[in-house]
PDB file of C-alpha atoms in Angstrom:
ATOM      1  CA  MET A   1      44.312  -9.754  61.175  1.00  0.00           C
ATOM      2  CA  ASN A   2      45.386 -13.347  60.426  1.00  0.00           C
ATOM      3  CA  ALA A   3      47.942 -13.638  63.223  1.00  0.00           C
ATOM      4  CA  PRO A   4      48.455 -17.211  64.432  1.00  0.00           C
ATOM      5  CA  HIS A   5      46.587 -18.136  67.590  1.00  0.00           C
ATOM      6  CA  ALA A   6      47.668 -20.422  70.388  1.00  0.00           C
ATOM      7  CA  ALA A   7      46.087 -23.854  70.392  1.00  0.00           C
ATOM      8  CA  GLY A   8      42.662 -23.730  72.013  1.00  0.00           C
ATOM      9  CA  VAL A   9      42.344 -19.945  71.594  1.00  0.00           C
ATOM     10  CA  LEU A  10      39.787 -18.720  69.096  1.00  0.00           C
ATOM     11  CA  PRO A  11      39.973 -15.334  67.364  1.00  0.00           C
ATOM     12  CA  ALA A  12      37.218 -12.770  67.815  1.00  0.00           C
ATOM     13  CA  PRO A  13      34.333 -13.044  65.319  1.00  0.00           C
ATOM     14  CA  ILE A  14      34.709 -10.843  62.230  1.00  0.00           C
ATOM     15  CA  LEU A  15      31.112 -11.189  61.026  1.00  0.00           C
ATOM     16  CA  SER A  16      29.417  -9.323  63.822  1.00  0.00           C
ATOM     17  CA  GLY A  17      27.075  -6.415  63.706  1.00  0.00           C
ATOM     18  CA  THR A  18      23.381  -5.674  63.566  1.00  0.00           C
ATOM     19  CA  ASP A  19      20.830  -8.205  62.344  1.00  0.00           C
ATOM     20  CA  ARG A  20      18.408  -6.553  59.943  1.00  0.00           C
ATOM     21  CA  SER A  21      15.577  -7.808  57.829  1.00  0.00           C
ATOM     22  CA  PHE A  22      13.854  -6.120  54.926  1.00  0.00           C
ATOM     23  CA  ASP A  23      11.154  -7.543  52.730  1.00  0.00           C
ATOM     24  CA  ILE A  24      11.869  -8.111  49.053  1.00  0.00           C
ATOM     25  CA  GLU A  25       9.591  -5.251  48.027  1.00  0.00           C
ATOM     26  CA  HIS A  26      11.700  -2.834  50.076  1.00  0.00           C
ATOM     27  CA  LEU A  27      14.918  -4.115  48.497  1.00  0.00           C
ATOM     28  CA  LEU A  28      13.509  -3.744  44.982  1.00  0.00           C
ATOM     29  CA  SER A  29      12.445  -0.154  45.673  1.00  0.00           C
ATOM     30  CA  MET A  30      15.664   1.194  47.187  1.00  0.00           C
ATOM     31  CA  ALA A  31      17.015   4.339  45.536  1.00  0.00           C
ATOM     32  CA  PRO A  32      20.384   4.055  43.790  1.00  0.00           C
ATOM     33  CA  PRO A  33      23.302   5.113  45.976  1.00  0.00           C
ATOM     34  CA  THR A  34      25.044   8.402  45.336  1.00  0.00           C
ATOM     35  CA  HIS A  35      28.737   9.224  45.336  1.00  0.00           C
ATOM     36  CA  LEU A  36      30.019   6.012  43.747  1.00  0.00           C
ATOM     37  CA  ARG A  37      33.794   5.818  43.595  1.00  0.00           C
ATOM     38  CA  ALA A  38      36.005   4.457  40.821  1.00  0.00           C
ATOM     39  CA  GLY A  39      35.230   0.801  40.146  1.00  0.00           C
ATOM     40  CA  GLU A  40      32.123   0.702  42.337  1.00  0.00           C
ATOM     41  CA  ARG A  41      28.776  -0.452  40.957  1.00  0.00           C
ATOM     42  CA  GLU A  42      25.291  -0.420  42.440  1.00  0.00           C
ATOM     43  CA  LEU A  43      22.736  -3.136  42.941  1.00  0.00           C
ATOM     44  CA  LEU A  44      19.309  -2.496  44.454  1.00  0.00           C
ATOM     45  CA  GLY A  45      20.474   0.604  46.278  1.00  0.00           C
ATOM     46  CA  LEU A  46      23.647  -0.979  47.652  1.00  0.00           C
ATOM     47  CA  VAL A  47      27.255  -0.420  46.578  1.00  0.00           C
ATOM     48  CA  LEU A  48      29.356  -3.216  45.126  1.00  0.00           C
ATOM     49  CA  PRO A  49      32.976  -2.469  46.091  1.00  0.00           C
ATOM     50  CA  SER A  50      35.581  -2.294  43.343  1.00  0.00           C
ATOM     51  CA  TRP A  51      37.011  -5.648  44.480  1.00  0.00           C
ATOM     52  CA  GLN A  52      33.638  -7.455  44.282  1.00  0.00           C
ATOM     53  CA  ARG A  53      33.461  -9.888  41.371  1.00  0.00           C
ATOM     54  CA  PRO A  54      30.897  -9.312  38.597  1.00  0.00           C
ATOM     55  CA  ALA A  55      27.590 -11.152  38.369  1.00  0.00           C
ATOM     56  CA  VAL A  56      28.383 -14.791  37.569  1.00  0.00           C
ATOM     57  CA  TRP A  57      25.230 -16.800  38.172  1.00  0.00           C
ATOM     58  CA  SER A  58      23.847 -18.484  35.112  1.00  0.00           C
ATOM     59  CA  ARG A  59      20.195 -18.018  34.269  1.00  0.00           C
ATOM     60  CA  SER A  60      19.502 -21.552  35.553  1.00  0.00           C
ATOM     61  CA  GLN A  61      21.057 -20.651  38.924  1.00  0.00           C
ATOM     62  CA  GLN A  62      18.839 -17.565  39.106  1.00  0.00           C
ATOM     63  CA  VAL A  63      15.772 -19.640  38.232  1.00  0.00           C
ATOM     64  CA  ARG A  64      16.556 -22.224  40.911  1.00  0.00           C
ATOM     65  CA  PHE A  65      17.024 -19.519  43.541  1.00  0.00           C
ATOM     66  CA  ILE A  66      13.694 -17.819  42.730  1.00  0.00           C
ATOM     67  CA  GLU A  67      11.899 -21.159  42.519  1.00  0.00           C
ATOM     68  CA  GLY A  68      13.368 -21.977  45.942  1.00  0.00           C
ATOM     69  CA  ILE A  69      11.800 -18.818  47.343  1.00  0.00           C
ATOM     70  CA  PHE A  70       8.369 -19.856  46.041  1.00  0.00           C
ATOM     71  CA  LEU A  71       8.931 -23.358  47.424  1.00  0.00           C
ATOM     72  CA  GLY A  72       9.521 -21.910  50.893  1.00  0.00           C
ATOM     73  CA  LEU A  73      13.265 -22.542  51.003  1.00  0.00           C
ATOM     74  CA  GLY A  74      14.051 -18.982  52.028  1.00  0.00           C
ATOM     75  CA  THR A  75      16.540 -16.474  50.718  1.00  0.00           C
ATOM     76  CA  GLY A  76      19.622 -17.000  52.852  1.00  0.00           C
ATOM     77  CA  TYR A  77      21.040 -13.714  54.075  1.00  0.00           C
ATOM     78  CA  TYR A  78      23.151 -10.920  52.686  1.00  0.00           C
ATOM     79  CA  VAL A  79      25.893  -8.855  54.318  1.00  0.00           C
ATOM     80  CA  THR A  80      26.382  -5.088  54.135  1.00  0.00           C
ATOM     81  CA  THR A  81      28.249  -2.316  55.855  1.00  0.00           C
ATOM     82  CA  ALA A  82      26.354   0.487  57.579  1.00  0.00           C
ATOM     83  CA  TRP A  83      25.473   3.673  55.746  1.00  0.00           C
ATOM     84  CA  ASP A  84      27.310   6.793  56.865  1.00  0.00           C
ATOM     85  CA  TRP A  85      27.935  10.218  55.349  1.00  0.00           C
ATOM     86  CA  THR A  86      30.297  13.146  55.667  1.00  0.00           C
ATOM     87  CA  SER A  87      29.047  16.502  56.938  1.00  0.00           C
ATOM     88  CA  GLU A  88      28.712  17.469  53.242  1.00  0.00           C
ATOM     89  CA  SER A  89      26.300  14.530  52.680  1.00  0.00           C
ATOM     90  CA  ALA A  90      28.768  12.455  50.672  1.00  0.00           C
ATOM     91  CA  ARG A  91      28.822   8.706  51.295  1.00  0.00           C
ATOM     92  CA  LEU A  92      31.846   7.630  53.324  1.00  0.00           C
ATOM     93  CA  PRO A  93      34.228   5.271  51.461  1.00  0.00           C
ATOM     94  CA  LEU A  94      33.209   1.991  53.157  1.00  0.00           C
ATOM     95  CA  ALA A  95      29.523   2.816  53.726  1.00  0.00           C
ATOM     96  CA  GLY A  96      26.642   0.893  52.135  1.00  0.00           C
ATOM     97  CA  LEU A  97      28.837  -1.874  50.685  1.00  0.00           C
ATOM     98  CA  LEU A  98      27.287  -5.198  49.716  1.00  0.00           C
ATOM     99  CA  LEU A  99      29.800  -7.844  50.833  1.00  0.00           C
ATOM    100  CA  ASP A 100      27.713 -10.951  50.231  1.00  0.00           C
ATOM    101  CA  GLY A 101      24.486 -11.531  48.322  1.00  0.00           C
ATOM    102  CA  GLN A 102      25.145  -9.982  44.904  1.00  0.00           C
ATOM    103  CA  GLN A 103      24.028 -13.047  42.940  1.00  0.00           C
ATOM    104  CA  ARG A 104      20.823 -13.506  44.950  1.00  0.00           C
ATOM    105  CA  LEU A 105      19.867  -9.816  44.884  1.00  0.00           C
ATOM    106  CA  GLY A 106      20.576  -9.732  41.146  1.00  0.00           C
ATOM    107  CA  ALA A 107      18.259 -12.715  40.658  1.00  0.00           C
ATOM    108  CA  LEU A 108      15.466 -10.909  42.558  1.00  0.00           C
ATOM    109  CA  ARG A 109      15.946  -7.802  40.401  1.00  0.00           C
ATOM    110  CA  ASP A 110      15.995  -9.760  37.132  1.00  0.00           C
ATOM    111  CA  PHE A 111      12.930 -11.861  37.986  1.00  0.00           C
ATOM    112  CA  ALA A 112      10.900  -8.803  39.054  1.00  0.00           C
ATOM    113  CA  ALA A 113      11.972  -7.074  35.816  1.00  0.00           C
ATOM    114  CA  GLY A 114      10.515  -9.965  33.791  1.00  0.00           C
ATOM    115  CA  GLU A 115      13.856 -11.193  32.453  1.00  0.00           C
ATOM    116  CA  PHE A 116      13.123 -14.883  33.063  1.00  0.00           C
ATOM    117  CA  ALA A 117      10.393 -17.349  33.948  1.00  0.00           C
ATOM    118  CA  VAL A 118      10.236 -19.961  36.714  1.00  0.00           C
ATOM    119  CA  PHE A 119       8.540 -23.363  36.886  1.00  0.00           C
ATOM    120  CA  GLY A 120       8.599 -23.776  33.124  1.00  0.00           C
ATOM    121  CA  GLY A 121       6.973 -20.514  32.093  1.00  0.00           C
ATOM    122  CA  THR A 122       5.674 -18.361  34.959  1.00  0.00           C
ATOM    123  CA  ARG A 123       6.947 -14.808  34.770  1.00  0.00           C
ATOM    124  CA  PHE A 124       6.598 -12.157  37.452  1.00  0.00           C
ATOM    125  CA  ALA A 125       3.921 -10.383  35.386  1.00  0.00           C
ATOM    126  CA  ASP A 126       1.883 -13.625  35.346  1.00  0.00           C
ATOM    127  CA  LEU A 127       1.548 -13.680  39.138  1.00  0.00           C
ATOM    128  CA  SER A 128      -1.647 -12.399  40.702  1.00  0.00           C
ATOM    129  CA  MET A 129      -1.223  -9.375  42.951  1.00  0.00           C
ATOM    130  CA  ALA A 130      -2.023 -11.635  45.907  1.00  0.00           C
ATOM    131  CA  ASP A 131       0.789 -14.055  44.986  1.00  0.00           C
ATOM    132  CA  ARG A 132       3.198 -11.187  44.351  1.00  0.00           C
ATOM    133  CA  ARG A 133       2.507  -9.805  47.789  1.00  0.00           C
ATOM    134  CA  ARG A 134       2.199 -12.989  49.849  1.00  0.00           C
ATOM    135  CA  ARG A 135       4.812 -15.144  48.171  1.00  0.00           C
ATOM    136  CA  PHE A 136       7.379 -12.636  46.929  1.00  0.00           C
ATOM    137  CA  TYR A 137       7.183  -8.949  47.937  1.00  0.00           C
ATOM    138  CA  ARG A 138       6.397  -9.533  51.610  1.00  0.00           C
ATOM    139  CA  LEU A 139       9.018 -12.223  52.175  1.00  0.00           C
ATOM    140  CA  SER A 140      11.751 -11.228  54.570  1.00  0.00           C
ATOM    141  CA  PHE A 141      15.354 -11.223  53.337  1.00  0.00           C
ATOM    142  CA  PRO A 142      17.537 -11.048  56.459  1.00  0.00           C
ATOM    143  CA  SER A 143      20.887  -9.315  56.481  1.00  0.00           C
ATOM    144  CA  ILE A 144      23.821  -8.603  58.740  1.00  0.00           C
ATOM    145  CA  GLU A 145      25.106  -5.050  58.827  1.00  0.00           C
ATOM    146  CA  VAL A 146      28.727  -5.560  59.847  1.00  0.00           C
ATOM    147  CA  SER A 147      30.418  -3.371  62.378  1.00  0.00           C
ATOM    148  CA  ALA A 148      33.893  -3.753  60.818  1.00  0.00           C
ATOM    149  CA  SER A 149      35.147  -0.427  59.537  1.00  0.00           C
ATOM    150  CA  ASP A 150      38.507  -1.206  57.958  1.00  0.00           C
ATOM    151  CA  GLU A 151      38.899  -2.409  54.393  1.00  0.00           C
ATOM    152  CA  ALA A 152      41.201  -5.327  55.212  1.00  0.00           C
ATOM    153  CA  THR A 153      38.566  -6.882  57.512  1.00  0.00           C
ATOM    154  CA  LEU A 154      35.792  -6.252  54.964  1.00  0.00           C
ATOM    155  CA  ARG A 155      37.861  -7.974  52.282  1.00  0.00           C
ATOM    156  CA  GLU A 156      38.482 -10.924  54.580  1.00  0.00           C
ATOM    157  CA  ILE A 157      34.740 -11.208  55.304  1.00  0.00           C
ATOM    158  CA  TYR A 158      34.059 -11.114  51.551  1.00  0.00           C
ATOM    159  CA  ASP A 159      36.619 -13.835  50.843  1.00  0.00           C
ATOM    160  CA  ARG A 160      35.476 -16.088  53.672  1.00  0.00           C
ATOM    161  CA  LEU A 161      31.804 -15.809  52.706  1.00  0.00           C
ATOM    162  CA  ASN A 162      32.275 -16.225  48.980  1.00  0.00           C
ATOM    163  CA  PHE A 163      34.653 -19.106  48.489  1.00  0.00           C
ATOM    164  CA  GLY A 164      32.629 -22.293  48.339  1.00  0.00           C
ATOM    165  CA  GLY A 165      29.780 -21.408  45.976  1.00  0.00           C
ATOM    166  CA  THR A 166      30.422 -20.679  42.308  1.00  0.00           C
ATOM    167  CA  PRO A 167      34.225 -20.771  42.164  1.00  0.00           C
ATOM    168  CA  HIS A 168      36.035 -17.467  41.823  1.00  0.00           C
ATOM    169  CA  THR A 169      39.103 -17.090  39.698  1.00  0.00           C
ATOM    170  CA  ASP A 170      42.307 -15.769  41.257  1.00  0.00           C
ATOM    171  CA  GLU A 171      41.721 -12.437  39.514  1.00  0.00           C
ATOM    172  CA  GLN A 172      38.299 -12.101  41.218  1.00  0.00           C
ATOM    173  CA  ARG A 173      39.626 -12.378  44.765  1.00  0.00           C
ATOM    174  CA  ALA A 174      39.070  -9.220  46.772  1.00  0.00           C
ATOM    175  CA  GLY A 175      42.788  -8.822  47.415  1.00  0.00           C
ATOM    176  CA  ALA A 176      44.099  -9.554  43.935  1.00  0.00           C
ATOM    177  CA  GLY A 177      46.569  -7.079  42.535  1.00  0.00           C
ATOM    178  CA  ASP A 178      46.398  -4.303  45.115  1.00  0.00           C
ATOM    179  CA  GLY A 179      48.767  -5.229  47.904  1.00  0.00           C
ATOM    180  CA  PHE A 180      46.386  -7.380  49.926  1.00  0.00           C
ATOM    181  CA  PRO A 181      47.137 -11.081  50.199  1.00  0.00           C
ATOM    182  CA  ALA A 182      45.103 -12.977  47.612  1.00  0.00           C
ATOM    183  CA  ASN A 183      44.697 -15.879  49.990  1.00  0.00           C
ATOM    184  CA  PHE A 184      43.143 -14.771  53.287  1.00  0.00           C
ATOM    185  CA  ALA A 185      41.780 -18.252  53.880  1.00  0.00           C
ATOM    186  CA  SER A 186      40.133 -21.005  51.948  1.00  0.00           C
ATOM    187  CA  GLY A 187      37.326 -21.618  54.434  1.00  0.00           C
ATOM    188  CA  ALA A 188      33.752 -20.840  53.523  1.00  0.00           C
ATOM    189  CA  ALA A 189      30.818 -19.903  55.650  1.00  0.00           C
ATOM    190  CA  PRO A 190      27.880 -22.329  55.826  1.00  0.00           C
ATOM    191  CA  ASP A 191      25.863 -20.071  53.497  1.00  0.00           C
ATOM    192  CA  ALA A 192      28.671 -19.690  50.952  1.00  0.00           C
ATOM    193  CA  VAL A 193      26.418 -19.435  47.898  1.00  0.00           C
ATOM    194  CA  GLN A 194      26.248 -15.786  47.030  1.00  0.00           C
TER     195      GLN A 194
END
């Protein structure tokens, strides 16, 4: 995957797939995934792979993200793999994975659950139904559903998207301790804040 390239020759994009967009209300209402494997966790109906770091945003980072949504700064985007199932209706191993966006989706979930206030004291329950709909529920949260189907490429996408925001430790790298190189690259995507 990381073979050297001749000068002036660029590698093929690894973050390619289908652009999708769901509103926040849809994300908050997604059913939990079935057939989780060892080490996997779920978040808003998506699967966090075993090599995905835990939630690390502080409450103040969550507050700033949600306040940014209400201030019109947008949500950024998140990255998933496509859903796919076996003929017995079991989720395939790399299907429905959340590769980027865990911290932001967790902040949405926690705010909607009333776990914190924004702007010095406004909780989700304090919002009028009109504000909930217009300024939160109906806002689009774009995503990219990647077409990569091998774990090494998915791990590289994870590492490239997630190094540049809240620093990871070496133990939190997707490739740590399981035979994958712990240092795919140190570059970060423009939207590196997860």
